[in-house]
PDB file of C-alpha atoms in Angstrom:
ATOM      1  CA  UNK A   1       0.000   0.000   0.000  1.00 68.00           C
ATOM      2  CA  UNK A   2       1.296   3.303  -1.006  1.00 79.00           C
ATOM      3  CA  UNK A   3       0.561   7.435   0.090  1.00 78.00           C
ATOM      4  CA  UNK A   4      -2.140   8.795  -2.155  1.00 75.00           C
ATOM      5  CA  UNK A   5       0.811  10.924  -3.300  1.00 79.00           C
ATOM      6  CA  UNK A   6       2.506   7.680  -4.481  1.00 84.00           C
ATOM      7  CA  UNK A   7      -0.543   6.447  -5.907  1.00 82.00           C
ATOM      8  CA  UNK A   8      -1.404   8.763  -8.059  1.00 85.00           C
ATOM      9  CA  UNK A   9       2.231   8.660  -9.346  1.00 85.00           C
ATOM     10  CA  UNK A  10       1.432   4.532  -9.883  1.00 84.00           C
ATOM     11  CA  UNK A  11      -1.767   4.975 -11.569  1.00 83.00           C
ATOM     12  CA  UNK A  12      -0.114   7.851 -14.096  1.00 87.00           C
ATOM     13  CA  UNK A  13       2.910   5.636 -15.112  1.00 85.00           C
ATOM     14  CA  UNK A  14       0.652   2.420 -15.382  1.00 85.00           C
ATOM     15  CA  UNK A  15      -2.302   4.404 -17.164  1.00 87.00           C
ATOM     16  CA  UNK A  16      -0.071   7.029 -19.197  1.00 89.00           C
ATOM     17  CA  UNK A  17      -2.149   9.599 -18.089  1.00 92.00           C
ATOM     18  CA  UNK A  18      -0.438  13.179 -16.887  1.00 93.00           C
ATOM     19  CA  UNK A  19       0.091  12.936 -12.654  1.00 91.00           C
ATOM     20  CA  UNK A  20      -1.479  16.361 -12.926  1.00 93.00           C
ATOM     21  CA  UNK A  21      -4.609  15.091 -14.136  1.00 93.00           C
ATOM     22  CA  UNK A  22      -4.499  11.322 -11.614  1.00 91.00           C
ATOM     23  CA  UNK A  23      -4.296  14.238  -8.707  1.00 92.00           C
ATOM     24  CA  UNK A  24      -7.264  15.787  -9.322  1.00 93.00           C
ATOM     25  CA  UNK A  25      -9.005  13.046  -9.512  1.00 93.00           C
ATOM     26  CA  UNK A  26      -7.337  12.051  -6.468  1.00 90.00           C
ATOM     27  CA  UNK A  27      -8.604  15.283  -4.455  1.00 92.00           C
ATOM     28  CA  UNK A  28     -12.103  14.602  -5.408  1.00 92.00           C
ATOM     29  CA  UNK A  29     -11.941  11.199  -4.199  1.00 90.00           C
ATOM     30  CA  UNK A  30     -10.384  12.502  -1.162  1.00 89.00           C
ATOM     31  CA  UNK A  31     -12.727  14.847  -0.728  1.00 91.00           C
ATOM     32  CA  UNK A  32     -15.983  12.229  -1.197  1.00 92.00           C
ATOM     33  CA  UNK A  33     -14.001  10.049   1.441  1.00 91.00           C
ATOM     34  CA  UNK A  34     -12.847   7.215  -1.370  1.00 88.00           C
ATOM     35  CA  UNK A  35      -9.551   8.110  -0.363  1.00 83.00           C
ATOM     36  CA  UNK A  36      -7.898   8.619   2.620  1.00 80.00           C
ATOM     37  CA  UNK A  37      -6.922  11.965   4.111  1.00 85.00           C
ATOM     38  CA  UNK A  38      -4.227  12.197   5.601  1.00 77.00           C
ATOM     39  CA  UNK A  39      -2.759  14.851   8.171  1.00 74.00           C
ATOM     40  CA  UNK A  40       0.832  16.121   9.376  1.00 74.00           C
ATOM     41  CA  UNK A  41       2.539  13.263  10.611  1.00 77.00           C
ATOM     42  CA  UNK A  42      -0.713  10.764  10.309  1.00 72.00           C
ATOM     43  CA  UNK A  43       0.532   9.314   6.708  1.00 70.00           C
ATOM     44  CA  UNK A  44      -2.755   7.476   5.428  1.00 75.00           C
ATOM     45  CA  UNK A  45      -2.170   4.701   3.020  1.00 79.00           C
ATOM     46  CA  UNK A  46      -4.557   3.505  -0.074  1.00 80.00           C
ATOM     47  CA  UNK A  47      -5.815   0.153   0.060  1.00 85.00           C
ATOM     48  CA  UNK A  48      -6.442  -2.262  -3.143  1.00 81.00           C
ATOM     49  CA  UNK A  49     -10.085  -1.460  -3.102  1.00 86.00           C
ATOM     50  CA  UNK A  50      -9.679   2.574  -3.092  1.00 88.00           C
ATOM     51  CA  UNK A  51      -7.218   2.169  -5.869  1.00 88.00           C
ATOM     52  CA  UNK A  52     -10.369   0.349  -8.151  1.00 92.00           C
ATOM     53  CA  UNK A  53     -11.948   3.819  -7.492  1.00 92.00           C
ATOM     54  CA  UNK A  54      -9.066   5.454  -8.763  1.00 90.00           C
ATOM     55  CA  UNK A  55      -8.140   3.387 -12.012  1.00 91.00           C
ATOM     56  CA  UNK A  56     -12.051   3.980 -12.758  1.00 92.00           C
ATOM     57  CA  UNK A  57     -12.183   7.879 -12.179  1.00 93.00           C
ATOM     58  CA  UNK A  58      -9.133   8.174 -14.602  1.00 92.00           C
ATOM     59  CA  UNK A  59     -11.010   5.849 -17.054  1.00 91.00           C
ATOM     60  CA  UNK A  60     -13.848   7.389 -17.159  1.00 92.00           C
ATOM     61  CA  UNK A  61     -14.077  10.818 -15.655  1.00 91.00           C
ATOM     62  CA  UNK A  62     -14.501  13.309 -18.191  1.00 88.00           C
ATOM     63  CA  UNK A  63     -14.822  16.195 -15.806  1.00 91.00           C
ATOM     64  CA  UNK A  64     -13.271  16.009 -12.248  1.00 92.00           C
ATOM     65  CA  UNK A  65     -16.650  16.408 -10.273  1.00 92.00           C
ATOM     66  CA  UNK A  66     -17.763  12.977 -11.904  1.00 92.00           C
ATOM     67  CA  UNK A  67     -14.780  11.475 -10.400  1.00 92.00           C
ATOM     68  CA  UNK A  68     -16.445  10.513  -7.279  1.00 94.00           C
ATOM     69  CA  UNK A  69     -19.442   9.113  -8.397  1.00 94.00           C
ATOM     70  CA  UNK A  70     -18.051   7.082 -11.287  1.00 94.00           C
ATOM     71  CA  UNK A  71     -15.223   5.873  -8.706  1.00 93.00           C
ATOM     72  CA  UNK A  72     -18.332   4.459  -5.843  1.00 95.00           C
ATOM     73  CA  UNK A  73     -20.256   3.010  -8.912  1.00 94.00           C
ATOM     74  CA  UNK A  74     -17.228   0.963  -9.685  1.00 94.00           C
ATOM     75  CA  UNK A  75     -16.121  -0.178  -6.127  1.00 94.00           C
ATOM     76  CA  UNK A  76     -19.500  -1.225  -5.481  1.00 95.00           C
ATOM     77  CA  UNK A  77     -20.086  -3.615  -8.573  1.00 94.00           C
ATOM     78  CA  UNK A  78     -21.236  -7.535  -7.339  1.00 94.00           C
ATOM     79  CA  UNK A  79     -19.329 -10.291  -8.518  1.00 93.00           C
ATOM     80  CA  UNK A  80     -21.743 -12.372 -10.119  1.00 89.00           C
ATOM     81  CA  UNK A  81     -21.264 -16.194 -10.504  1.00 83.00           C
ATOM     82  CA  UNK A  82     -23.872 -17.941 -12.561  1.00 79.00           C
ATOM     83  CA  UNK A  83     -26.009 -14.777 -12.969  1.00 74.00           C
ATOM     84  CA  UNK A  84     -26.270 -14.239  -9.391  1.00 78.00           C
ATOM     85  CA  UNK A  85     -24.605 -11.136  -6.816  1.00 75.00           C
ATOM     86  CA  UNK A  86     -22.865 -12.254  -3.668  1.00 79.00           C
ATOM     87  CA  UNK A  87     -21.625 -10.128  -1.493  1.00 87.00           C
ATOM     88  CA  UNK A  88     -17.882  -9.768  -3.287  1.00 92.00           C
ATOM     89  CA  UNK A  89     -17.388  -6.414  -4.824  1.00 94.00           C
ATOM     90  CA  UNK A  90     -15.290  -5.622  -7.594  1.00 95.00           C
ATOM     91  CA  UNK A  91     -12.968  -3.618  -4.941  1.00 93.00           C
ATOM     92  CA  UNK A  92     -12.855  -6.237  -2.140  1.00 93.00           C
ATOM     93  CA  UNK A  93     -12.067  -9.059  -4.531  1.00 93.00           C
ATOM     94  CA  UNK A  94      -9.425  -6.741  -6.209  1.00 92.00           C
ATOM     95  CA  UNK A  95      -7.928  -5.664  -2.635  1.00 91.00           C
ATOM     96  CA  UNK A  96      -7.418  -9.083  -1.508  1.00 91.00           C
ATOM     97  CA  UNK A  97      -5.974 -10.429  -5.126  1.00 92.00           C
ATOM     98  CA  UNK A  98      -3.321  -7.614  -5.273  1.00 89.00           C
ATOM     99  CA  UNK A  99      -2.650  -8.015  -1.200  1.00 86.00           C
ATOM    100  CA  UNK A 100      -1.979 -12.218  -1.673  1.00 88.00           C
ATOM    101  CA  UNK A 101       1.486 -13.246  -2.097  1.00 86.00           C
ATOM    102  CA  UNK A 102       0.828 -15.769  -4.524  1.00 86.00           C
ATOM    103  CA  UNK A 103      -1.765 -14.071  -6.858  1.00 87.00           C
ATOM    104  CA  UNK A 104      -0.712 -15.274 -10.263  1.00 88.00           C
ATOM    105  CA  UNK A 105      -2.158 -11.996 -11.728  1.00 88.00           C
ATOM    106  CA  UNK A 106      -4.935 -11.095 -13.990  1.00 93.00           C
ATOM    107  CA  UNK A 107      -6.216  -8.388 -16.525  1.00 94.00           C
ATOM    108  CA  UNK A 108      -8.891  -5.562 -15.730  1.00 93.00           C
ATOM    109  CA  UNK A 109     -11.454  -4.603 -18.438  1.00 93.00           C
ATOM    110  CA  UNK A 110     -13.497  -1.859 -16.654  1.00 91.00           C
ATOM    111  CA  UNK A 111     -16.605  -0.859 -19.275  1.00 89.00           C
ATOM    112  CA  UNK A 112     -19.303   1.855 -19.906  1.00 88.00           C
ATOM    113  CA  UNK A 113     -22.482   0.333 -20.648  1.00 85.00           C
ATOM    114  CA  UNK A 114     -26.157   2.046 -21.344  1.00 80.00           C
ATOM    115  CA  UNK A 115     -27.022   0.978 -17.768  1.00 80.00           C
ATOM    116  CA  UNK A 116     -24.054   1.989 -16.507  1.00 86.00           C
ATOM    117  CA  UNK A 117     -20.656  -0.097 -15.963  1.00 90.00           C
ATOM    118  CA  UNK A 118     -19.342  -3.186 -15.678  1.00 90.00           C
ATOM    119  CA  UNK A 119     -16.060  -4.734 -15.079  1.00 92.00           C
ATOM    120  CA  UNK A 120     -14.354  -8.176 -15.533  1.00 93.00           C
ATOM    121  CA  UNK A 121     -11.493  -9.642 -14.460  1.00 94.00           C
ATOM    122  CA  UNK A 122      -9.697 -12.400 -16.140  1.00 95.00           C
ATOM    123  CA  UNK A 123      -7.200 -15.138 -14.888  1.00 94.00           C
ATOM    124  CA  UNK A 124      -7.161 -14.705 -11.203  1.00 93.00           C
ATOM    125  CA  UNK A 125      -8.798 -13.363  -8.292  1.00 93.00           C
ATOM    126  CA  UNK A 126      -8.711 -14.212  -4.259  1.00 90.00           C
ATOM    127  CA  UNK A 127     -11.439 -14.212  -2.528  1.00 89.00           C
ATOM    128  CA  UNK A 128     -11.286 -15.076   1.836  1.00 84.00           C
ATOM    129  CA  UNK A 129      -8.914 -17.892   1.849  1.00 85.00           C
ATOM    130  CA  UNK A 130     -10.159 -19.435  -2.388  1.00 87.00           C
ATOM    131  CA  UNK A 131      -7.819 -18.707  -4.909  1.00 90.00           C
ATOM    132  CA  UNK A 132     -10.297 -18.911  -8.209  1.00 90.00           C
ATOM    133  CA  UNK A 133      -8.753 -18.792 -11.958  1.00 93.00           C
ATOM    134  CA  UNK A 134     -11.144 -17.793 -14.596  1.00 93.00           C
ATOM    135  CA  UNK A 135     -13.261 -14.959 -15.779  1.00 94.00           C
ATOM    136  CA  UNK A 136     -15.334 -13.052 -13.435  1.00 93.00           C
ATOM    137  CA  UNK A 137     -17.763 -10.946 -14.116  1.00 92.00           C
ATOM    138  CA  UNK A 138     -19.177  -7.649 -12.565  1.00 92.00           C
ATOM    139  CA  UNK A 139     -22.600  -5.510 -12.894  1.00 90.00           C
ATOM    140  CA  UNK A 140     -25.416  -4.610 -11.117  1.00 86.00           C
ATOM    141  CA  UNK A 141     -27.866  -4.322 -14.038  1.00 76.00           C
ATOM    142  CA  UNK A 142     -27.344  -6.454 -17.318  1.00 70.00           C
ATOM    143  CA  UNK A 143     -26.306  -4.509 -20.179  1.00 61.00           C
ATOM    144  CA  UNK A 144     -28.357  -5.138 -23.801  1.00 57.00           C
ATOM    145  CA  UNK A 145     -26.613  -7.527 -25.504  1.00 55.00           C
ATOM    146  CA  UNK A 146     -22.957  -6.560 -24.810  1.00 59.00           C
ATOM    147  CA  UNK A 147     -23.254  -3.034 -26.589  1.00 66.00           C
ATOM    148  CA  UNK A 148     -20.619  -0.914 -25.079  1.00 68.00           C
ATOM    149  CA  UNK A 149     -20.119   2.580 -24.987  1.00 77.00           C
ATOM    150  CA  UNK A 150     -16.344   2.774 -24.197  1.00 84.00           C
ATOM    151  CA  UNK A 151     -13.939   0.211 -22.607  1.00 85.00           C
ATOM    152  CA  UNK A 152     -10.638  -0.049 -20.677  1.00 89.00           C
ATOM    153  CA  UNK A 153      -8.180  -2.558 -20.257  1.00 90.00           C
ATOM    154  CA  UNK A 154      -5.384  -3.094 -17.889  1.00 89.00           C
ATOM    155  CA  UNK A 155      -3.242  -6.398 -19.674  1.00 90.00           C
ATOM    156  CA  UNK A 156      -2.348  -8.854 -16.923  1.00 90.00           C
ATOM    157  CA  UNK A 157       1.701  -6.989 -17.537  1.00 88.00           C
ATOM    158  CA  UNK A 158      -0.306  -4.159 -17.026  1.00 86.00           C
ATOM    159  CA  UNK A 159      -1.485  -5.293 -13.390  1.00 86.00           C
ATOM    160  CA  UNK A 160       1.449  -6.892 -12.300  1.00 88.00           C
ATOM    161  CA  UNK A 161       3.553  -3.345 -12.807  1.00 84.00           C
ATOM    162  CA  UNK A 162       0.776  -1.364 -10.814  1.00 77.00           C
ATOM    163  CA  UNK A 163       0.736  -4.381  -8.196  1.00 85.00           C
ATOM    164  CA  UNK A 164       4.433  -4.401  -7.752  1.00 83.00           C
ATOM    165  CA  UNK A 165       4.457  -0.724  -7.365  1.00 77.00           C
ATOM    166  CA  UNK A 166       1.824  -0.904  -5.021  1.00 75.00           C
ATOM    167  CA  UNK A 167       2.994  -3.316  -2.544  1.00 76.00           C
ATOM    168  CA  UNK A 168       6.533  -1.888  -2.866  1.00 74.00           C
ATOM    169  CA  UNK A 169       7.818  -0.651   0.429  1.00 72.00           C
ATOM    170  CA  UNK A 170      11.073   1.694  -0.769  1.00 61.00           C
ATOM    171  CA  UNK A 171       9.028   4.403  -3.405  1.00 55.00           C
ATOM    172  CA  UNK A 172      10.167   7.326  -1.301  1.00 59.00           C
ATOM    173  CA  UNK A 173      11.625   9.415  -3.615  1.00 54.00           C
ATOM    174  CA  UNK A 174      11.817   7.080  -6.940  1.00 53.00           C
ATOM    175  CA  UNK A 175      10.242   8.819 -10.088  1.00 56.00           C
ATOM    176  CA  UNK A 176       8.721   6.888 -12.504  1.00 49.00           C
ATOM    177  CA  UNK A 177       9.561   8.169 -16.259  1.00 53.00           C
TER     178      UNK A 177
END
């Protein structure tokens, strides 16, 4: 887990997208509570599930006050298996895979359908103590049949960088170029 500072310097170098632009995203999610604020010496660090929020406000914000919302939509999504919700969201089934030691990694397609958005992840995820390999889906309302609006993909290299980054304990200081 990295500063939001740190994160936002992640997400840009992973994404491509200017750090100017990833923090102020990031202040509007700090600001809605997505991510944590943190104060003098009390250094608050993001977890897996706040960085979801993140990766989807830089997807799919076109203006910064949208960040928030589209970020909460995302977090929130079920994981459906066989049709049905559980209680797994797509940011508590991403915080745990990028937190195990032995995740063997995945790739992220986060989408904008007419009811909304949905997400899948392929390869890999960790849920509790179950290590599950497949693809896993994520929506709250069925889109009509598969159109989607706009799409974005993280390649399974793609995650791996971010969750090396991430979990990395010595970024102090280290730009990424």
């Amino acid at each position: 887990m990295q500063t939001v500072a740190q994160t936002v310097e992640i997400v840009s170098y992973v994404t491509a997208t200017p750090a100017n632009r990833v923090s102020q995203l990031a202040r509007n999610l700090i600001t809605a509570g997505i991510l944590p604020k943190s104060s003098g010496r009390d250094v608050k660090k993001v977890d897996g599930g706040a960085l979801i929020g993140l990766l989807g406000a830089v997807a799919y914000s076109d203006n910064i006050a949208a960040a928030s919302g589209i970020a909460a939509a995302l977090m929130n999504l079920p994981l459906r298996i066989d049709g049905e919700a559980g209680e797994a969201t797509l940011a508590s089934v991403f915080a745990q895979s990028i937190a195990y030691d032995d995740w063997e990694g995945a790739e992220l397609e986060l989408s904008s359908v007419a009811s909304g958005y949905t997400a899948t992840i392929r390869g890999q995820i960790v849920m509790g103590t179950l290590a599950l390999t497949g693809e896993f889906p994520f929506w709250k309302v069925k889109s009509q049949g598969g159109w989607v609006k706009r799409s974005f993909v993280i390649d399974r290299s793609g995650i791996e960088i971010l969750r090396n980054l991430f979990r990395r304990e010595d970024l102090n200081g280290m730009e990424f170029k």
